[in-house]
Amino acid sequence: MVHWLKWMPLWCCHDSIGKAVGKSADTPESVASGEPTRIDDKTKIIDTGGTTAISFVTLSINQKVQEKLSRLGICNERDLVLHLPIRYEDETHLFPINHAPQGRTVQVEGVIVHNEVMLKPRRQLVCKITDDSGTLCMRFLNFYGSQIKTYAVGKRVRLLGEIRHGFFGAEMIHPKCRIVQKGEPLAVAMTPVYSITAGLPQKILSKLIQQVLNGPLNASLLAETLPDKIVRKYQLPGFEQSICILHHPPPDTPVDLLELRTHSAWQRIKIDELLAQQLSMRMHYRERRSRKAPNLPQKQTLCQTFQAQLAFSLTAAQRRVVAEISRDLASPHPMQRLLQGDVGSGKTIVAAMAALQAIDNGYQVAIMAPTEILAEQHFQKLSTWFEPLGIPVVWLSGGQRKKAKQMVLATIESGEAMLAVGTHALFQEQVSFYQLGLTIVDEQHRFGVHQRLALRTKGAQSQPDSMPHQLMMSATPIPRTLSMSYFADLDVSIIDEFPPGRSPVVTKLVADSRRNEVVARIQQACHQGKQVYWVCPLIEESETLQLQTAMETHENLSRIFPDLKIGLVHGRLPAQEKTDMMLRFKQAEIQLLVATTVIEVGVDVPNASLMVIENAERMGLSQLHQLRGRVGRGADASVCILMYQQPLSEIARKRLKIIFENNDGFEIARQDLHLRGPGEFLGARQSGIPMLRFADLEKDGALLTTAQSVADEMLNDYPQWAQRHVQRWLDDKMEYLRV
Ligand code: ADP
Ligand code: MG
């Protein structure tokens, strides 16, 4: 099995691969297979600098195998080249049985001296193997009848596995085992191990990869995409060299560096990947930036009147981000800015200032929020702020009555309504703006590419060659490396300061068994005139069950506290009732609000200073942080009680510890990234941007910085090289560039 590891000659290819895989394919699928298609179109050339290859052009691979490959994300020759090993096996050395190191995979060779199927303690095939130094037991708990014969006494075998000392003395359980002749040569290179899928064995995948590396396309597939000057400046190994080392490491390559992925060959691949992401996102950015947008300079009039009537003054951080946004709006190109700020840092007022600048210039503004509760709350707040200034604010939601909606739509179309606040309803077809200058998207991660695109095109309706400015807001702080990579297509403003007079929320962890104490605490708080949230458990499997739990909790608490005014709010409540309930809570008519996680985003009731979260162990970190951010908004010292049910899973324990120990959203986010990876932060964004396969943002922060500088240099000085590089890495993933 070691021989084919060398560069495979072309003879061992087409048919044998199709057959070999077909044989080991899962039977039901093979039976159901349609006619195997062969790709004969050899005239199509993969060219990293041009054509997009969406299928194999030099390998003829039957359809069954193609399907299996596509499960691994492999659709063409280039994908095979970039299907890099997940680890390596070292078959280049033989260890004497008695002197083989422990605790790692080793290769030994010996002759079988005994072969037996044992029935106790369970059925297993046990073979004894000896070499000059000692004896080893090889055990198979699952085996085919044929193996008993294959591993007959007298046969010479090579075993790859870990030696342990067990019941039978030194032993290897389920080693990789093959029959060899005496003196058979050892592998000259480390054996790569690839991620595979059912019915597609290592051997076949390896062969395919070797074929491509030796095939007619190798010159273009392995061509350098970085200009010489950059390769030298950053002292990078060549692309071809790196790919070859990774698929076929020379004998002296340090395995640990390969496995830890810190070897320079890995570094090069990771930089290339990060660079492709940077390039594509920056190209995307530049492309949008080159379009036209209404020029909305600061006029002072409305903004000044507004600030003068505010009960508080802006924090330094708020002033800084307001200035950044203001500069963007005054430019004739579309702003694409992400405003980040922890829960409660005061993003709404910043959005309001941005809106005023657009309105001051006679342009309309749309503010979109992901939930009715949040949109409604923005509407309330902005109406009270804007109406005294004579600015008409309208509200648009899915649940609105037809007639009311029609009226609102008319005012948006005529340009009478200067600010429209709403949910997804804002970008539906019937909505057409008179002159949209700015769109603001709150909690941007909840919205997908398509929704943002739809809102963006709204602006183009009235002025076809111009786009509105866009401000996105996020209350989930995004760790720096994440923001540098996955958000590289946006400008970022950060509010890193809280309004004065806040005292941090004190978090308490309480086992569910101490529920009575929690209940007593609530009563006490309510009697002191405080307001309390009771957040019911998240039941992911069933919304109905979640609703039921919330209703039961409401009933129980109402029974325990007959003298308190207790409200209930959940996702199924009609929009109007939801709004009324929130308003009554805000006006302190209700003391205790039982809620599902619908209150998670944005809800702002400063007088509420105690929150109980049931089954906190089921919630994610950012959700807990968001929920907790609903208290601690007023002058009162606030408390958040996290109730949990035992036993706690390992991950739940970690999460609770993090949320208990930290109040800083950025730190929580950083640890969350460590626990769960980037997917959770990206939300709907995930479907629109190039994801990373090889680079690890936590470990490869330094490479990211390099990739960033290389990207700038290439875009400025080597735009064609940049194009080629992106093509290699992302040719089929450039869809999002349209947004
Ligand atoms: P978030 O960033 O979570 O959206 P909000 O915009 O809802 O935060 O603001 C939280 C609370 O802080 C609101 O009640 C808001 O009126 C208040 N606030 C915002 N900025 C200031 C400030 N500079 N000084 C005092 N209070 C402020
Ligand atoms: Mg908010």
CSV table of C-alpha atoms in Angstrom, one decimal, residues 364-366 393-396 400 405-421 425-426 430-436 458 461:
chain,number,residue,atom,x,y,z
A,364,GLN,CA,-36.1,58.9,3.8
A,365,VAL,CA,-34.7,56.4,6.3
A,366,ALA,CA,-35.8,52.8,6.9
A,393,VAL,CA,-42.5,58.4,11.6
A,394,VAL,CA,-44.5,55.4,10.4
A,395,TRP,CA,-44.7,51.8,11.4
A,396,LEU,CA,-44.9,48.8,9.1
A,400,GLN,CA,-50.8,45.2,10.6
A,405,LYS,CA,-50.9,49.3,6.0
A,406,GLN,CA,-52.2,50.8,2.8
A,407,MET,CA,-52.2,54.2,4.4
A,408,VAL,CA,-48.6,53.8,5.6
A,409,LEU,CA,-47.5,52.5,2.2
A,410,ALA,CA,-49.0,55.5,0.6
A,411,THR,CA,-47.1,57.9,2.8
A,412,ILE,CA,-43.9,56.0,2.2
A,413,GLU,CA,-44.4,56.2,-1.5
A,414,SER,CA,-45.3,59.9,-1.5
A,415,GLY,CA,-42.3,60.8,0.6
A,416,GLU,CA,-44.4,62.2,3.4
A,417,ALA,CA,-43.2,59.6,5.9
A,418,MET,CA,-39.5,60.4,6.5
A,419,LEU,CA,-38.8,57.5,8.8
A,420,ALA,CA,-40.2,54.0,8.4
A,421,VAL,CA,-39.7,51.5,11.2
A,425,ALA,CA,-42.4,43.8,6.1
A,426,LEU,CA,-40.2,46.8,5.1
A,430,GLN,CA,-45.5,46.6,-2.2
A,431,VAL,CA,-43.2,48.9,-0.3
A,432,SER,CA,-41.7,51.6,-2.5
A,433,PHE,CA,-39.9,54.6,-1.2
A,434,TYR,CA,-40.0,58.0,-2.6
A,435,GLN,CA,-36.4,58.8,-1.9
A,436,LEU,CA,-34.6,56.3,0.4
A,458,LYS,CA,-35.5,49.4,-2.4
A,461,GLN,CA,-36.1,52.0,-7.2
